[in-house]
């Protein structure tokens, strides 16, 4: 039985239609594959600048969106010691949003000449951070580190020096020297009170005065001589 010319013609049209659809699909995929990243949004960074995050993520020259998958960008960033975690979100329009959780330096520990980071790692690099000037017993050090990791960064940046300063009442007492000229006594059990430091010193009774803020057993303020 011979195939009619009409059926051959219909089959030929269907093949052309399928090839045309495949061509359009291939063209679209190729366009997407070659389409560059057009916009990069960086969030929650303080230690790193936006440009530094972009460079570390391998996106400096705004390369292909599809050749730089989210997990690849995240992997590159996590290779840096000072980045604790990363969340990368992308869309088909070439926008990449990178939210970072920085592994920033907490304090410099003079007894072993190391900088302690948020995750507890120690590095030899130096930063403008609180300087712990003396030895803290191992029984107190871990708790001190945990308390320091909870201090808000805006308050952390105001601490210049930290001295382990136990007395007969509390062996977990510390003396903090602040960049503004004030001093603060704290204990490990009341360490979280330092989070309110900015709020406390802005009170009227402390205005334009320098002194010792005793937060270890209350909220008293002893004005320094000459103030």
Short mmCIF file of C-alpha atoms in Angstrom, two decimals:
data_model
loop_
_atom_site.label_atom_id
_atom_site.label_comp_id
_atom_site.label_asym_id
_atom_site.label_seq_id
_atom_site.Cartn_x
_atom_site.Cartn_y
_atom_site.Cartn_z
CA UNK A 1 0.00 0.00 0.00
CA UNK A 2 1.46 3.34 -1.01
CA UNK A 3 1.54 6.39 1.29
CA UNK A 4 -0.54 9.20 -0.07
CA UNK A 5 1.17 12.52 -0.91
CA UNK A 6 -1.15 14.26 1.55
CA UNK A 7 0.01 12.15 4.51
CA UNK A 8 3.66 12.68 3.56
CA UNK A 9 3.07 16.42 3.41
CA UNK A 10 1.44 16.47 6.89
CA UNK A 11 4.26 14.40 8.38
CA UNK A 12 6.82 16.73 6.82
CA UNK A 13 5.11 19.79 8.36
CA UNK A 14 5.10 18.13 11.79
CA UNK A 15 8.81 17.39 11.57
CA UNK A 16 9.52 21.00 10.62
CA UNK A 17 7.39 22.23 13.52
CA UNK A 18 9.23 19.98 16.00
CA UNK A 19 12.60 21.11 14.64
CA UNK A 20 11.53 24.75 14.90
CA UNK A 21 10.40 24.30 18.54
CA UNK A 22 13.68 22.53 19.37
CA UNK A 23 15.60 25.36 17.73
CA UNK A 24 13.74 27.95 19.80
CA UNK A 25 14.30 25.95 22.98
CA UNK A 26 18.01 25.52 22.23
CA UNK A 27 18.34 29.23 21.44
CA UNK A 28 16.63 30.13 24.72
CA UNK A 29 18.83 27.77 26.74
CA UNK A 30 21.94 29.08 25.02
CA UNK A 31 20.87 32.65 25.74
CA UNK A 32 20.25 31.82 29.40
CA UNK A 33 23.56 29.96 29.66
CA UNK A 34 25.48 32.92 28.24
CA UNK A 35 23.37 35.60 29.95
CA UNK A 36 25.54 37.47 32.48
CA UNK A 37 24.73 38.32 36.07
CA UNK A 38 23.28 41.82 35.97
CA UNK A 39 22.81 42.76 39.61
CA UNK A 40 24.47 41.65 42.87
CA UNK A 41 22.98 42.50 46.27
CA UNK A 42 25.10 41.98 49.40
CA UNK A 43 23.46 41.82 52.84
CA UNK A 44 24.60 41.73 56.50
CA UNK A 45 28.26 42.48 55.78
CA UNK A 46 30.25 44.73 58.11
CA UNK A 47 33.75 43.28 58.24
CA UNK A 48 33.89 42.95 54.42
CA UNK A 49 32.92 45.61 51.89
CA UNK A 50 30.41 44.79 49.14
CA UNK A 51 33.22 44.67 46.59
CA UNK A 52 35.28 42.27 48.71
CA UNK A 53 32.33 39.88 48.94
CA UNK A 54 31.80 40.12 45.17
CA UNK A 55 35.49 39.38 44.55
CA UNK A 56 35.53 36.43 46.97
CA UNK A 57 32.42 34.98 45.34
CA UNK A 58 34.10 35.00 41.92
CA UNK A 59 31.57 37.43 40.44
CA UNK A 60 33.79 40.46 39.94
CA UNK A 61 33.36 40.55 36.16
CA UNK A 62 29.65 39.67 36.31
CA UNK A 63 30.05 36.28 34.56
CA UNK A 64 27.37 33.94 33.25
CA UNK A 65 24.44 33.48 35.60
CA UNK A 66 23.99 29.78 34.80
CA UNK A 67 27.70 29.00 34.92
CA UNK A 68 27.81 30.19 38.54
CA UNK A 69 25.33 28.15 40.51
CA UNK A 70 24.30 29.11 44.03
CA UNK A 71 26.19 26.28 45.71
CA UNK A 72 29.35 27.19 43.78
CA UNK A 73 29.18 30.81 44.94
CA UNK A 74 28.55 29.69 48.52
CA UNK A 75 31.47 27.26 48.42
CA UNK A 76 33.88 29.97 47.28
CA UNK A 77 32.83 32.30 50.07
CA UNK A 78 32.99 29.66 52.79
CA UNK A 79 36.63 29.04 51.91
CA UNK A 80 37.38 32.35 53.64
CA UNK A 81 38.17 32.07 57.36
CA UNK A 82 36.21 35.21 58.17
CA UNK A 83 32.91 34.00 56.71
CA UNK A 84 30.85 31.70 58.93
CA UNK A 85 27.83 31.05 56.73
CA UNK A 86 26.31 32.22 53.43
CA UNK A 87 22.88 32.20 51.81
CA UNK A 88 22.74 32.73 48.04
CA UNK A 89 19.54 33.42 46.12
CA UNK A 90 19.28 33.84 42.35
CA UNK A 91 16.57 34.49 39.78
CA UNK A 92 16.28 34.05 36.03
CA UNK A 93 16.68 37.78 35.44
CA UNK A 94 20.33 37.84 36.49
CA UNK A 95 19.96 39.08 40.08
CA UNK A 96 22.09 37.43 42.79
CA UNK A 97 21.48 38.14 46.48
CA UNK A 98 24.21 37.11 48.91
CA UNK A 99 23.53 37.20 52.66
CA UNK A 100 26.63 36.60 54.75
CA UNK A 101 27.19 35.71 58.38
CA UNK A 102 30.66 36.99 59.11
CA UNK A 103 33.10 35.15 61.34
CA UNK A 104 34.41 38.43 62.69
CA UNK A 105 37.19 38.87 65.30
CA UNK A 106 35.99 39.13 68.91
CA UNK A 107 39.12 39.93 70.87
CA UNK A 108 42.88 39.64 70.93
CA UNK A 109 44.13 37.31 73.68
CA UNK A 110 47.55 38.54 74.77
CA UNK A 111 48.61 35.40 76.74
CA UNK A 112 48.84 33.32 73.54
CA UNK A 113 49.21 36.23 71.07
CA UNK A 114 46.15 35.20 69.03
CA UNK A 115 42.98 36.81 67.75
CA UNK A 116 39.84 34.85 68.63
CA UNK A 117 37.07 34.77 66.01
CA UNK A 118 33.32 34.40 66.47
CA UNK A 119 33.42 30.63 65.89
CA UNK A 120 36.27 30.19 68.39
CA UNK A 121 39.05 29.80 65.84
CA UNK A 122 42.32 31.61 66.52
CA UNK A 123 44.36 33.53 63.97
CA UNK A 124 47.57 35.57 64.12
CA UNK A 125 46.20 38.60 62.25
CA UNK A 126 45.70 41.82 64.20
CA UNK A 127 42.59 44.02 64.20
CA UNK A 128 41.23 47.01 66.08
CA UNK A 129 39.34 44.91 68.61
CA UNK A 130 39.17 44.48 72.40
CA UNK A 131 42.57 43.53 73.85
CA UNK A 132 42.56 40.97 76.68
CA UNK A 133 45.69 41.87 78.62
CA UNK A 134 46.03 38.98 81.08
CA UNK A 135 45.46 35.27 81.55
CA UNK A 136 41.94 33.94 82.10
CA UNK A 137 41.73 30.54 83.85
CA UNK A 138 40.44 27.74 81.64
CA UNK A 139 37.46 27.31 83.97
CA UNK A 140 36.39 30.87 83.13
CA UNK A 141 37.72 31.33 79.62
CA UNK A 142 35.08 29.29 77.78
CA UNK A 143 32.25 31.17 79.47
CA UNK A 144 34.00 34.49 78.80
CA UNK A 145 34.31 33.62 75.11
CA UNK A 146 30.61 32.69 74.91
CA UNK A 147 29.60 35.95 76.57
CA UNK A 148 31.81 37.98 74.24
CA UNK A 149 30.28 36.28 71.19
CA UNK A 150 26.88 37.61 72.27
CA UNK A 151 27.97 41.25 72.63
CA UNK A 152 26.43 43.43 69.85
CA UNK A 153 29.04 44.61 67.38
CA UNK A 154 28.26 48.28 67.98
CA UNK A 155 29.15 47.76 71.65
CA UNK A 156 32.09 45.48 70.91
CA UNK A 157 33.67 48.24 68.84
CA UNK A 158 33.59 50.52 71.91
CA UNK A 159 35.67 48.21 74.09
CA UNK A 160 39.39 48.95 74.07
CA UNK A 161 40.89 46.67 76.72
CA UNK A 162 39.73 43.83 78.97
CA UNK A 163 41.32 42.72 82.22
CA UNK A 164 40.42 39.60 84.16
CA UNK A 165 40.01 41.16 87.61
CA UNK A 166 38.55 38.72 90.19
CA UNK A 167 37.96 39.79 93.78
CA UNK A 168 36.98 38.09 97.04
CA UNK A 169 33.30 38.32 96.10
CA UNK A 170 33.36 37.02 92.51
CA UNK A 171 36.12 35.17 90.66
CA UNK A 172 34.40 35.86 87.36
CA UNK A 173 34.82 39.62 87.38
CA UNK A 174 36.28 41.68 84.52
CA UNK A 175 37.27 45.31 84.04
CA UNK A 176 36.55 46.78 80.60
CA UNK A 177 38.27 49.95 79.39
CA UNK A 178 36.08 51.75 76.86
CA UNK A 179 37.22 53.90 73.93
CA UNK A 180 35.24 56.84 75.29
CA UNK A 181 37.27 56.99 78.52
CA UNK A 182 34.87 55.11 80.77
CA UNK A 183 35.54 51.88 82.67
CA UNK A 184 33.07 49.08 83.28
CA UNK A 185 33.11 46.31 85.89
CA UNK A 186 31.26 43.16 84.86
CA UNK A 187 30.90 39.60 86.05
CA UNK A 188 30.25 36.54 83.91
CA UNK A 189 26.80 36.17 85.46
CA UNK A 190 25.89 39.78 84.52
CA UNK A 191 27.96 40.12 81.34
CA UNK A 192 24.92 40.57 79.13
CA UNK A 193 24.28 43.96 80.78
CA UNK A 194 27.04 45.39 78.56
CA UNK A 195 24.57 45.15 75.69
CA UNK A 196 22.86 48.20 77.25
CA UNK A 197 26.08 50.20 77.55
CA UNK A 198 25.18 52.82 74.93
CA UNK A 199 21.73 53.27 76.45
CA UNK A 200 23.20 53.65 79.97
CA UNK A 201 25.87 56.25 79.17
CA UNK A 202 23.34 58.38 77.31
CA UNK A 203 21.38 58.95 80.48
CA UNK A 204 21.39 62.52 81.76
CA UNK A 205 23.33 61.74 84.95
CA UNK A 206 26.25 60.37 82.88
CA UNK A 207 26.27 63.11 80.25
CA UNK A 208 29.70 64.68 79.60
CA UNK A 209 31.22 62.70 82.47
CA UNK A 210 33.83 59.96 82.60
CA UNK A 211 33.91 57.35 85.29
CA UNK A 212 33.64 53.76 86.41
CA UNK A 213 30.37 52.02 85.68
CA UNK A 214 29.93 49.21 88.20
CA UNK A 215 27.65 46.70 86.54
CA UNK A 216 29.06 43.75 88.48
CA UNK A 217 26.70 44.23 91.41
CA UNK A 218 24.37 47.02 90.30
CA UNK A 219 24.36 50.08 88.07
CA UNK A 220 26.33 52.61 90.06
CA UNK A 221 28.59 55.20 88.41
CA UNK A 222 31.73 56.53 90.10
CA UNK A 223 32.91 59.76 88.51
CA UNK A 224 36.65 59.95 87.92
CA UNK A 225 38.62 62.70 89.61
CA UNK A 226 38.87 65.90 87.58
CA UNK A 227 35.48 65.39 85.90
#
